[in-house]
CSV table of C-alpha atoms in Angstrom, one decimal:
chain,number,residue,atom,x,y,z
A,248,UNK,CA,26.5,-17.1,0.3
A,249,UNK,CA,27.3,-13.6,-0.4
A,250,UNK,CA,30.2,-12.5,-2.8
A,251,UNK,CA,33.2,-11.2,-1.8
A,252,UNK,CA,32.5,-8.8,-4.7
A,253,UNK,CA,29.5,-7.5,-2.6
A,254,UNK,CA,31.8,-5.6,-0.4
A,255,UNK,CA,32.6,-3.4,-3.6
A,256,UNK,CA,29.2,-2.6,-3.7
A,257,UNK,CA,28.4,-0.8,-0.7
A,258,UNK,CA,28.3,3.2,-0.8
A,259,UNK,CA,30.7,5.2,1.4
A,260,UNK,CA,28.7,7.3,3.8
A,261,UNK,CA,29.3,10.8,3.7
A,262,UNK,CA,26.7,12.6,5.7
A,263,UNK,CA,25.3,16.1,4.0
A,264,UNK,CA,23.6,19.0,6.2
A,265,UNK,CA,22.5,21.4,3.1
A,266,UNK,CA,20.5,21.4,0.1
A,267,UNK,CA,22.8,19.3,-2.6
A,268,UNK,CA,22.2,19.0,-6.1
A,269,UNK,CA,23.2,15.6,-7.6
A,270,UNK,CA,26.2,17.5,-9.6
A,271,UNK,CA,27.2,19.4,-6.5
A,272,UNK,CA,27.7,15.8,-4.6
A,273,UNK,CA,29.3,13.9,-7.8
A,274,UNK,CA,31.8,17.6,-7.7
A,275,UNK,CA,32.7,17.5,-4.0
A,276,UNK,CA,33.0,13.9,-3.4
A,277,UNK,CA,34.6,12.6,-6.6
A,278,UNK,CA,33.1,9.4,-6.2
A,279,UNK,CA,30.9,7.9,-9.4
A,280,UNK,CA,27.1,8.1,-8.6
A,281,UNK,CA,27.0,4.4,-9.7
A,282,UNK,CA,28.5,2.1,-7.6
A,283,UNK,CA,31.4,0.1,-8.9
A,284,UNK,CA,30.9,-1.5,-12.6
A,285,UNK,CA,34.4,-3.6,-12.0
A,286,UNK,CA,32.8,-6.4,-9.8
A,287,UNK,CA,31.7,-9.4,-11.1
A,288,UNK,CA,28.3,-9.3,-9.5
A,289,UNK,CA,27.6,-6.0,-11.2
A,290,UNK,CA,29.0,-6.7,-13.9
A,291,UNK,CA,25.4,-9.6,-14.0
A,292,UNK,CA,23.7,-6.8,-12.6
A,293,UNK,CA,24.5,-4.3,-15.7
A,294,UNK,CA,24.0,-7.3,-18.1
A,295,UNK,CA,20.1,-8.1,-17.0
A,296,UNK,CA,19.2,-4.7,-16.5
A,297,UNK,CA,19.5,-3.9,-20.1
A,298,UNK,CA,16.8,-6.8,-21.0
A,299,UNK,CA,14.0,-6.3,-21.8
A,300,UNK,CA,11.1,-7.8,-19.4
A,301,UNK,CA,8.5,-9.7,-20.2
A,302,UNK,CA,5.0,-8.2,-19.8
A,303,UNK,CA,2.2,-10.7,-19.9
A,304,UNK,CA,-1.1,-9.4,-20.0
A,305,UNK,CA,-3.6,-10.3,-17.4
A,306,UNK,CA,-5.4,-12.3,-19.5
A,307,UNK,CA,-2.1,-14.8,-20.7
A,308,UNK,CA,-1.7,-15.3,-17.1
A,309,UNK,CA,-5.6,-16.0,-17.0
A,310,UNK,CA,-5.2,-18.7,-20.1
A,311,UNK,CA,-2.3,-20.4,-18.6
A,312,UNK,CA,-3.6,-20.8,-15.5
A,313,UNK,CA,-5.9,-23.6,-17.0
A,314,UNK,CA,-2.9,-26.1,-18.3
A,315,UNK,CA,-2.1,-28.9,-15.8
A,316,UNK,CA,1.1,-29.9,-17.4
A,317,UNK,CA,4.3,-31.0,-15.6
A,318,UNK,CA,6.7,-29.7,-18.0
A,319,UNK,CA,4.6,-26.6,-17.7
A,320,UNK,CA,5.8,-26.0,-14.4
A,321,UNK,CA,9.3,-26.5,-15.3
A,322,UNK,CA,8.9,-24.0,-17.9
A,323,UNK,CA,7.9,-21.6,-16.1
A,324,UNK,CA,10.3,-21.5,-13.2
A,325,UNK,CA,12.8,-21.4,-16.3
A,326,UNK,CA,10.7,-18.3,-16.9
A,327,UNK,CA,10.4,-17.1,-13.6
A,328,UNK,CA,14.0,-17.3,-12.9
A,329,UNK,CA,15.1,-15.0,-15.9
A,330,UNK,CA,12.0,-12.4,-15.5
A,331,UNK,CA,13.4,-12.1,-11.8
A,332,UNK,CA,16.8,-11.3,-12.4
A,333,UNK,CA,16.0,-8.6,-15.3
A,334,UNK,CA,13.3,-7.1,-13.0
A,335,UNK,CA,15.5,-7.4,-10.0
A,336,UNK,CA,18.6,-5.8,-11.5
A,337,UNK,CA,16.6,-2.6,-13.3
A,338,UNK,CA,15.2,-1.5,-9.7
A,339,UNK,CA,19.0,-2.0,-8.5
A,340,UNK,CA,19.9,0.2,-11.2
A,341,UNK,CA,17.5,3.0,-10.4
A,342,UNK,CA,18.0,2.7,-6.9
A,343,UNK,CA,21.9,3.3,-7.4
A,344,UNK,CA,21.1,6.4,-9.8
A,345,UNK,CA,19.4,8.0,-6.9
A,346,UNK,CA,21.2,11.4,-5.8
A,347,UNK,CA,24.2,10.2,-3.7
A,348,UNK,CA,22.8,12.1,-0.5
A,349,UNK,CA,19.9,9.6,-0.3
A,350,UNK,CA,22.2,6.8,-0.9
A,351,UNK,CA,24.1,8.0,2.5
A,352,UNK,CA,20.8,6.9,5.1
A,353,UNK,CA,20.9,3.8,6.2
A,354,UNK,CA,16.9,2.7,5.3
A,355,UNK,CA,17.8,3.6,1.4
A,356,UNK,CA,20.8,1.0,1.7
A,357,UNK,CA,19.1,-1.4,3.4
A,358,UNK,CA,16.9,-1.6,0.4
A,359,UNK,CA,19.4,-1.6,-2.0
A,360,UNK,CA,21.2,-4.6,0.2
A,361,UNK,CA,17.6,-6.4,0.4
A,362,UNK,CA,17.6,-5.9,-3.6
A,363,UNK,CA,21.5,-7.0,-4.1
A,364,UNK,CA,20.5,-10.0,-2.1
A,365,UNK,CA,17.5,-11.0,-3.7
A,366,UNK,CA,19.4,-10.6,-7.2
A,367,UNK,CA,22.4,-12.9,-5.6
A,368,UNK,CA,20.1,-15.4,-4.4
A,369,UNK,CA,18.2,-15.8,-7.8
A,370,UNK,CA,21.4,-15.8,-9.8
A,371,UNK,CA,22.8,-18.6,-7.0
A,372,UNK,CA,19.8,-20.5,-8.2
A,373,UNK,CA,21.0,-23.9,-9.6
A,374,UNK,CA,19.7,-24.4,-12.9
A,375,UNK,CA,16.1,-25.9,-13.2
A,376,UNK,CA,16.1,-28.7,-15.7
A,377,UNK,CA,13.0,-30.9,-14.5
A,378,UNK,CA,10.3,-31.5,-12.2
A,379,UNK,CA,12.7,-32.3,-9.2
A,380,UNK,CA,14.1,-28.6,-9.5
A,381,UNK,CA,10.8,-27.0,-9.0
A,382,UNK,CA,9.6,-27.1,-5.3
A,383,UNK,CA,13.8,-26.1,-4.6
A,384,UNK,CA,13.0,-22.7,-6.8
A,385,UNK,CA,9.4,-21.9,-5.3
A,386,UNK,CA,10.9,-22.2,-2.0
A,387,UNK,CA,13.6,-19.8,-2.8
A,388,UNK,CA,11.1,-17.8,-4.6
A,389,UNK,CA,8.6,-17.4,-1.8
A,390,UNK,CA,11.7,-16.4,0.9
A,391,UNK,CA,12.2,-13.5,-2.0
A,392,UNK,CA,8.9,-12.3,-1.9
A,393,UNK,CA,9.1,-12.4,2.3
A,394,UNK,CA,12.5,-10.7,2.4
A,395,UNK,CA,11.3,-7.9,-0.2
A,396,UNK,CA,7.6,-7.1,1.6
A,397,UNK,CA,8.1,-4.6,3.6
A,398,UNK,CA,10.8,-2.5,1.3
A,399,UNK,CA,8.2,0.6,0.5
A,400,UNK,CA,8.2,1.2,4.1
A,401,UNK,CA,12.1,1.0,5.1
A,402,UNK,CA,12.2,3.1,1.6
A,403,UNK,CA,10.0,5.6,2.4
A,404,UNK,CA,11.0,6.1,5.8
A,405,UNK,CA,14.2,6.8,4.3
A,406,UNK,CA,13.5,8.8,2.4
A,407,UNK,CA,11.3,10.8,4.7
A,408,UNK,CA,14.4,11.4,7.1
A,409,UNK,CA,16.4,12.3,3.9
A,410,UNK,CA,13.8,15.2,3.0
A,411,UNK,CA,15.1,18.5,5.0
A,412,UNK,CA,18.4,18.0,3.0
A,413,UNK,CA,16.8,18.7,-0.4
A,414,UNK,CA,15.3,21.7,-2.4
A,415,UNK,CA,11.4,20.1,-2.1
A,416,UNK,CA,10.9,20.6,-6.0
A,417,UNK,CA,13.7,18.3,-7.0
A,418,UNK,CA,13.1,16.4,-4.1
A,419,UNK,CA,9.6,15.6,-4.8
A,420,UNK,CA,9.9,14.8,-8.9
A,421,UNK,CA,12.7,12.4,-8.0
A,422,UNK,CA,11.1,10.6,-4.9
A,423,UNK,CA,7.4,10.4,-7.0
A,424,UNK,CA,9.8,8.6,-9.9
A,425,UNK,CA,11.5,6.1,-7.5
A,426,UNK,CA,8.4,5.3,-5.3
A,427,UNK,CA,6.2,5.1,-8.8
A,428,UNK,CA,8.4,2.5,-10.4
A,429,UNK,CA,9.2,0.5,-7.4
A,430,UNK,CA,5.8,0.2,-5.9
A,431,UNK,CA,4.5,-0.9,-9.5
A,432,UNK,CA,7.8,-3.4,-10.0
A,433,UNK,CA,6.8,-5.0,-6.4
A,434,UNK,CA,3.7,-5.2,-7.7
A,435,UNK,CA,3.7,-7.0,-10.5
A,436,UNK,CA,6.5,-9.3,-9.1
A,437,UNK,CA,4.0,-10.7,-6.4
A,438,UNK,CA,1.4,-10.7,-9.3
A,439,UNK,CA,3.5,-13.0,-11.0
A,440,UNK,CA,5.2,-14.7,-8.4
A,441,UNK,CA,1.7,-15.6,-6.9
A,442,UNK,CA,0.4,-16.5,-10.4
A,443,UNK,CA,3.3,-19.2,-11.0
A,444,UNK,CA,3.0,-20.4,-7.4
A,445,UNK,CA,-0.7,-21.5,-7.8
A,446,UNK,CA,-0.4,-22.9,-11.2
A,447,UNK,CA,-0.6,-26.4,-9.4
A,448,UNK,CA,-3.0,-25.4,-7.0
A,449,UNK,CA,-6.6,-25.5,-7.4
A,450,UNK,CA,-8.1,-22.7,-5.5
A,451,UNK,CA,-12.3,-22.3,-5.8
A,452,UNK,CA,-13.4,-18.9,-7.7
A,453,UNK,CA,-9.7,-17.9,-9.1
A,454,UNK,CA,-8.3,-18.1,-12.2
A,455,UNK,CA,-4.4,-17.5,-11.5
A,456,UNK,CA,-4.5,-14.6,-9.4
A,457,UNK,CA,-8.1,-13.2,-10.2
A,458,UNK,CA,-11.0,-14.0,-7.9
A,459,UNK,CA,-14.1,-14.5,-10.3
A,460,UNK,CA,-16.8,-14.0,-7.5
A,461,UNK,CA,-15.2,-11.2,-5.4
A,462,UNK,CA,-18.0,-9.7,-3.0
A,463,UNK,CA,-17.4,-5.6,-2.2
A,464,UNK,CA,-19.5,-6.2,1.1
A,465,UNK,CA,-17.1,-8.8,2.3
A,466,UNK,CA,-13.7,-7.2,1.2
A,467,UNK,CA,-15.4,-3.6,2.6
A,468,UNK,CA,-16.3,-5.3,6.1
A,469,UNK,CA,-12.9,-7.2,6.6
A,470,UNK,CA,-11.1,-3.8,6.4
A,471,UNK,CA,-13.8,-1.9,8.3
A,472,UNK,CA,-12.9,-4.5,10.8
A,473,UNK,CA,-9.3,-4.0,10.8
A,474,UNK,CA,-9.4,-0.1,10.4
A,475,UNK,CA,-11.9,-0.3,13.7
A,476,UNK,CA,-9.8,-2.7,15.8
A,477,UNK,CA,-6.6,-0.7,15.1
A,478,UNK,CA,-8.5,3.1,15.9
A,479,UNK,CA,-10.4,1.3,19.2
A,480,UNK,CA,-6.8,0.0,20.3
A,481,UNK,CA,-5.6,3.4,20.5
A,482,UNK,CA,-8.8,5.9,21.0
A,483,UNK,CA,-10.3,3.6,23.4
A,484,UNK,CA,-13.7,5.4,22.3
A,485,UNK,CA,-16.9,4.7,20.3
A,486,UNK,CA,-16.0,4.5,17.0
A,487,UNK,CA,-17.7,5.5,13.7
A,488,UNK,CA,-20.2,2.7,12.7
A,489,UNK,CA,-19.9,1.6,8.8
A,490,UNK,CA,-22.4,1.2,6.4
A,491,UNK,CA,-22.9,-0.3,2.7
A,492,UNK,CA,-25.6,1.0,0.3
A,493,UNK,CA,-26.0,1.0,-3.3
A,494,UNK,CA,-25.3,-2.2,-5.1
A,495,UNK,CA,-24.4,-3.7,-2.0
A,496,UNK,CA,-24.4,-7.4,-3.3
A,497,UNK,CA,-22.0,-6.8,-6.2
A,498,UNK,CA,-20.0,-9.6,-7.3
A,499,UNK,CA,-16.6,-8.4,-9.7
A,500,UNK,CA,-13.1,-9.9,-11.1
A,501,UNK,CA,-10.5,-8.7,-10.1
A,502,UNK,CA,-7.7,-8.8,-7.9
A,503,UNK,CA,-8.2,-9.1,-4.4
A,504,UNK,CA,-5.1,-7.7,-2.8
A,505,UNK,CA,-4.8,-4.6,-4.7
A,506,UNK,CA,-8.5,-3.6,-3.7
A,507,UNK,CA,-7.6,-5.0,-0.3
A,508,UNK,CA,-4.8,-2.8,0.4
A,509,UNK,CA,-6.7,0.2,-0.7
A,510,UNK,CA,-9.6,-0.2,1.0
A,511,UNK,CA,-7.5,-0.7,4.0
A,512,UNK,CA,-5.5,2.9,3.4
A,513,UNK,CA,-9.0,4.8,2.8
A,514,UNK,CA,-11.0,2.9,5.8
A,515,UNK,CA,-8.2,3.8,8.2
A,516,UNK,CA,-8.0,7.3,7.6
A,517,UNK,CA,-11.8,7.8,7.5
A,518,UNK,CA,-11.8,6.3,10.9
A,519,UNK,CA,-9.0,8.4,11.9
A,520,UNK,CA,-10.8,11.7,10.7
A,521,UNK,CA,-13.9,10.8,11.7
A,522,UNK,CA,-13.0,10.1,15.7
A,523,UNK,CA,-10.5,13.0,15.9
A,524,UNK,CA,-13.0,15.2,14.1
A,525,UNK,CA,-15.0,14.2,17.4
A,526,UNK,CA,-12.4,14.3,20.1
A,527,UNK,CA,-11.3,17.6,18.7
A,528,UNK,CA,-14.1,19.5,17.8
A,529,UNK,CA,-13.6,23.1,17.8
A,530,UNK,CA,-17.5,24.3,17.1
A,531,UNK,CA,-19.5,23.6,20.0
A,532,UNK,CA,-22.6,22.0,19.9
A,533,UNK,CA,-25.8,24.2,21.0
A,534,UNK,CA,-26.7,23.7,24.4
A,535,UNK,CA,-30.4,22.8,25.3
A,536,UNK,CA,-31.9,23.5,28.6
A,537,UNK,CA,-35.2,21.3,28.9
A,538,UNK,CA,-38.0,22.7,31.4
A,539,UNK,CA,-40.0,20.7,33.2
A,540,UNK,CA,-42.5,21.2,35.8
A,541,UNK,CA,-44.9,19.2,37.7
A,542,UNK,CA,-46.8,19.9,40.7
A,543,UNK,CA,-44.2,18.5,43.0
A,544,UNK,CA,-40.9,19.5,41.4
A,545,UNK,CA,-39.4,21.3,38.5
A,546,UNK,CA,-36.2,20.3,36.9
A,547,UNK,CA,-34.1,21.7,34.1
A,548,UNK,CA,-31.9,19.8,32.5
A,549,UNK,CA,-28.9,20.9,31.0
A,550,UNK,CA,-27.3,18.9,28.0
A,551,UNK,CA,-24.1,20.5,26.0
A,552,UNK,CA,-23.1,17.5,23.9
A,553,UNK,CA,-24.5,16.0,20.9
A,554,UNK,CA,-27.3,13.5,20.9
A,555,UNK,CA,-26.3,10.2,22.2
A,556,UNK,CA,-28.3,7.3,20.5
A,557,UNK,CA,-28.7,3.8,21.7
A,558,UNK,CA,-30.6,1.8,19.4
A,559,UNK,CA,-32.1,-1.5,21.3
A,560,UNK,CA,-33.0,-4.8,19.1
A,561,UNK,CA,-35.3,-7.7,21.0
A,562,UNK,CA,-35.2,-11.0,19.5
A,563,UNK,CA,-36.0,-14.7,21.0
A,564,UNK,CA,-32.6,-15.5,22.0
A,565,UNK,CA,-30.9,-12.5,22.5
A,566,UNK,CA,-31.2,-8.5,23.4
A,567,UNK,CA,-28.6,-5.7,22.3
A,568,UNK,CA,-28.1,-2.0,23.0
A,569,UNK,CA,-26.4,-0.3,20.4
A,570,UNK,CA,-24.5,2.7,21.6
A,571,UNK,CA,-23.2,5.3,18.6
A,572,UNK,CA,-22.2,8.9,19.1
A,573,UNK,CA,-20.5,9.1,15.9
A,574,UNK,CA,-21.2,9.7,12.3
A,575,UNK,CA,-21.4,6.8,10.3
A,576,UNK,CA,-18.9,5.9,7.2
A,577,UNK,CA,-20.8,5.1,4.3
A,578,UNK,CA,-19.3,2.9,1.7
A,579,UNK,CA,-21.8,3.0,-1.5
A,580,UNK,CA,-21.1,0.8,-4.3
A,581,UNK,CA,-21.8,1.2,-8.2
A,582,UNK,CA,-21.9,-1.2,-11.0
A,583,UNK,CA,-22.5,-0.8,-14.4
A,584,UNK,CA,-20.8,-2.7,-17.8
A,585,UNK,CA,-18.0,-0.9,-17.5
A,586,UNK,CA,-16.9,0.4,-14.0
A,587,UNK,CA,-17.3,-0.2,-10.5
A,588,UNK,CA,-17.1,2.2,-7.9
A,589,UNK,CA,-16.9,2.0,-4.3
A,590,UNK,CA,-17.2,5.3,-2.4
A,591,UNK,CA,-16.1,6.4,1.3
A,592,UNK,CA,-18.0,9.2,3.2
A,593,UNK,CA,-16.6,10.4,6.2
A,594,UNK,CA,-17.9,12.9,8.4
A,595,UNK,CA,-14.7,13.7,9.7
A,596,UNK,CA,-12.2,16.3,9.5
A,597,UNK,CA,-12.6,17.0,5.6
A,598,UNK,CA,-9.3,18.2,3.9
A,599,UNK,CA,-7.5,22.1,3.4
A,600,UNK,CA,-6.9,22.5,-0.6
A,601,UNK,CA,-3.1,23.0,0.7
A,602,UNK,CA,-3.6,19.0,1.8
A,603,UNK,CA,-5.7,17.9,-0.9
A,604,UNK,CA,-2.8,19.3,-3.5
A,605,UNK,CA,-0.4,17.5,-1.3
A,606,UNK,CA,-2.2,14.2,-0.2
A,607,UNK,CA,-0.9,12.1,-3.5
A,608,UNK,CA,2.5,13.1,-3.0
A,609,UNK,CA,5.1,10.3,-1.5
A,610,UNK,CA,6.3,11.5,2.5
A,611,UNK,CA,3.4,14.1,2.5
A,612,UNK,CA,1.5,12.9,5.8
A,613,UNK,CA,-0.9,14.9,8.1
A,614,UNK,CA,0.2,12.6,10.8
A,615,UNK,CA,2.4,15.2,13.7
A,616,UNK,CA,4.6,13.9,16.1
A,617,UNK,CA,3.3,16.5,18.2
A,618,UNK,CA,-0.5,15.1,17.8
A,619,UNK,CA,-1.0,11.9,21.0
A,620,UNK,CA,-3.7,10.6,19.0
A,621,UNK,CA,-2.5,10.2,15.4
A,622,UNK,CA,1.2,9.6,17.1
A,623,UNK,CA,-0.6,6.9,18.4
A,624,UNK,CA,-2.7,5.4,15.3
A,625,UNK,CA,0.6,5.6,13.6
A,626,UNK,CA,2.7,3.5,15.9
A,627,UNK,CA,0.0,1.1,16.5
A,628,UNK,CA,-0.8,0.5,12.4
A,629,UNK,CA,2.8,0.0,12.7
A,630,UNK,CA,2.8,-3.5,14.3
A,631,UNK,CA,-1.1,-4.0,13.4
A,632,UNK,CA,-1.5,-6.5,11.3
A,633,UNK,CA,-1.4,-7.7,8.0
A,634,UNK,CA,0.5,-6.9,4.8
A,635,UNK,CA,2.1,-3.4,3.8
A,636,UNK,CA,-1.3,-1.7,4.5
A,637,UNK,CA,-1.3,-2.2,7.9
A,638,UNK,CA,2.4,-0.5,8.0
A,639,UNK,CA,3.1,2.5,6.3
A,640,UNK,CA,1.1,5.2,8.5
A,641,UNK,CA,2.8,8.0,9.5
A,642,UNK,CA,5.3,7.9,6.2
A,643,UNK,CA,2.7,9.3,3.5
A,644,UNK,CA,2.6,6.3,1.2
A,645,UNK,CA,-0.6,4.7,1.4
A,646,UNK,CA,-2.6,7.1,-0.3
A,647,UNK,CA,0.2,7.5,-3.1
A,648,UNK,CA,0.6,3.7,-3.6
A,649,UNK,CA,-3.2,3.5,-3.5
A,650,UNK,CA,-3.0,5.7,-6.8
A,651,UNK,CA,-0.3,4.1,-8.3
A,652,UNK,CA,-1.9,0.7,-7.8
A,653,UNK,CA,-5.1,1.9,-9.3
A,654,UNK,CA,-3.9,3.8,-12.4
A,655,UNK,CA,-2.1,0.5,-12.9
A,656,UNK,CA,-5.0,-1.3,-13.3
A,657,UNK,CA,-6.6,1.9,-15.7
A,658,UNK,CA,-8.9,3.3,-13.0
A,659,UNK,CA,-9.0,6.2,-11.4
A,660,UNK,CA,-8.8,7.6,-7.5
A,661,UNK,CA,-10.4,11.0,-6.5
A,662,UNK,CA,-10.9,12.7,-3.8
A,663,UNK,CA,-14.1,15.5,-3.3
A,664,UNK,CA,-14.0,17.0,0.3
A,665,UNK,CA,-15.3,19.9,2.5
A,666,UNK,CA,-12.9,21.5,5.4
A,667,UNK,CA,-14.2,21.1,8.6
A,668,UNK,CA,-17.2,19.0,6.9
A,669,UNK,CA,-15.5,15.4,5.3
A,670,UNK,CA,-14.5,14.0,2.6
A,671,UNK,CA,-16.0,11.4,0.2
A,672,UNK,CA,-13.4,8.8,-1.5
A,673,UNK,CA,-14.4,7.4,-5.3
A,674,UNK,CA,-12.2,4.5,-6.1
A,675,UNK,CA,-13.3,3.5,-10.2
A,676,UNK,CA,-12.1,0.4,-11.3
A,677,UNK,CA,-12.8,-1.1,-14.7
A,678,UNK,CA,-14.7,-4.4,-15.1
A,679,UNK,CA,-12.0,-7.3,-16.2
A,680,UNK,CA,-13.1,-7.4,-19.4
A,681,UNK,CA,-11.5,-4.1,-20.1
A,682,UNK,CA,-8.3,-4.9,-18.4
A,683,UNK,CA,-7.6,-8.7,-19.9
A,684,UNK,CA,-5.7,-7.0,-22.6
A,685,UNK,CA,-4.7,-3.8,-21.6
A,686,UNK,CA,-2.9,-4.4,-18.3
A,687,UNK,CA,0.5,-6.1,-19.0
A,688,UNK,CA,2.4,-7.5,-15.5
């Protein structure tokens, strides 16, 4: 049950049609930036956001993983439930710092509300003394994590809608701050949330939350998979065919849904760029006029597309044509003692500098409403599937968050591309080894 205090807490909406500076609002509206310190709930609020979080390195959460004790469990709902409401009540903080014009859209509140909610729920939490109070507290704690998923898309869509009433300098340093923070606190949350909820479950080739026999090929065919079923769905054309060279049958540590979700981002604009790049080719291809004669007729044929080619495989059971007018994405992996490396190749519609300066920035996308097709691809991604990956085209926040998640992790995402040409995609992780210490949660 929600507080009546929580009616304090919600911002009055003023609506602003001009480029506002943060002092220029707090001046013409005489209303604090923060909301109301007098209630009681943010009076808990202001009280765990000033404590310090816990950080635990990857490799803590690896060690502990191993202990089967009861009163472990207990422990560490105990733990959970504290880390929560200090990492709960500093995003609330932020969020309420933002410039009071942002606070006015609806989306931004929403996530604030989500946030307020989530902190109320977890302070609500009756106290967890002993093994009886520990399925109550991973229930609540999995509902969290449900009602909080899909908070960088209502946030960056509001955000996005917010953008023509700010100076895009200011605008940009304070959006990059927010998004960094939050995207990297939801991270770690479900890092640790997903950590404490398998501590009594045994699940084959993880330790905690790190799978010790995670195959590239696999993880880089699911999301071809997805990234192809979402682009035939809305091109109903050929699409791009995918292939993996290199060290194909590399086997890492690591996390698998932080390399999931950016595989997913890159795949699906590689697809994108490489089908429009065809539907929307500007060069024409040379046309060839083939002569032949014979002593009854002469033909000439007359071909002004590019070469069509339909690869056919005979075996005992079964025969198959494969049709492919497309370039194909090439996903090459590399391994060494300290790295791994996937990259993407495209042959699609390669990248301005103007874009590439602009392609890490939060709300930057080169979808256009005016475009059918990437209209389309957005929508349809939309309702697609699975996760946030599947859900935040059109909003420019997958390739940012893609960044984010993998300077978290202390690699390193770059992008080398030709206009007109394509672009290749080098995602460099380090090997666990060199992460067990030096990436706190």
């Amino acid at each position: 049950m929600i507080p009546k205090s929580w009616k304090a807490l919600q911002p009055i909406v003023k609506a602003g049609s001009r480029s506002l500076t943060t002092s220029d609002l707090h001046r013409q509206l005489k209303k604090p930036i923060l909301v109301t310190q007098s209630s009681t709930l943010q009076k808990k609020i202001n009280y765990y956001a000033i404590e310090p979080k816990n950080e635990p390195t990857i490799g803590t959460l690896m060690k502990e993983s191993r202990s089967r004790d009861k009163n472990k469990l207990v422990r560490s709902c105990q733990f959970m439930h504290r880390e929560f409401l200090v990492r709960i009540s500093k995003v609330i903080i932020h969020l309420q710092n933002l410039p009071y014009l942002l606070l006015t859209n609806e989306d931004i509140k929403r996530v604030l509300d989500l946030y307020m909610y989530a902190f109320t729920d977890m302070l609500h939490q009756p106290k967890i003394q002993n093994i009886g109070d520990v399925d109550k507290f991973n229930e609540t704690l999995s509902g969290l994590l449900d009602d909080l998923q899909d908070i960088l898309l209502i946030l960056s869509r509001g955000i996005h809608d917010s953008q023509p009433h700010f100076k895009s300098e200011d605008f940009n340093g304070t959006v990059q701050k927010i998004m960094d923070y939050i995207t990297i606190n939801r991270l770690c949350n479900r890092i640790l949330a997903r950590h404490h909820l398998s501590t009594h479950i045994t699940r084959e080739g993880y330790i905690s939350v790190v799978n010790t026999e995670l195959s590239l090929k696999k993880i880089i065919n699911k999301n071809a998979a997805f990234a192809a079923n979402v682009c035939q769905n809305v091109y109903m054309d050929t699409l791009p065919e995918v292939l993996i060279d290199g060290h194909a049958d590399t086997r890492v540590a690591f996390i698998p849904n932080i390399i999931d979700y950016i595989l997913r981002e890159i795949l699906k604009n590689s697809f994108r760029a490489t089908v429009e790049a065809n539907l929307h080719k500007v060069d024409k291809p040379p046309i060839i006029c083939t002569i032949c004669n014979t002593p009854d007729f002469w033909t000439i044929r007359y071909v002004d597309k590019p070469p069509i080619i339909c690869t056919i495989c005979n075996t005992p059971d079964f025969w198959t044509i494969r049709y492919v007018d497309k370039p194909p994405i090439i996903c090459t992996i590399c391994n060494t003692p300290d790295f791994w490396t996937i990259r993407v190749s495209d042959r699609g519609t390669g990248m301005t500098e103007e874009v590439l300066k602009q392609v890490e920035n939060y709300c930057y996308t080169s979808f256009k409403q005016e475009q059918q097709y990437s209209h389309a691809f957005g929508d349809l991604v939309s309702v697609a599937g699975q996760d946030q990956g599947s859900s935040l085209a059109g909003f420019g926040v997958g390739i940012p968050v893609s960044k984010a998640y993998v300077k978290f992790v202390g690699g390193k995402l770059e992008f080398q591309t030709m206009p007109g040409i394509g672009t290749d995609v080098y995602i460099k992780i380090p090997q666990l080894s060199m992460m067990l210490d030096n990436v706190r949660i």
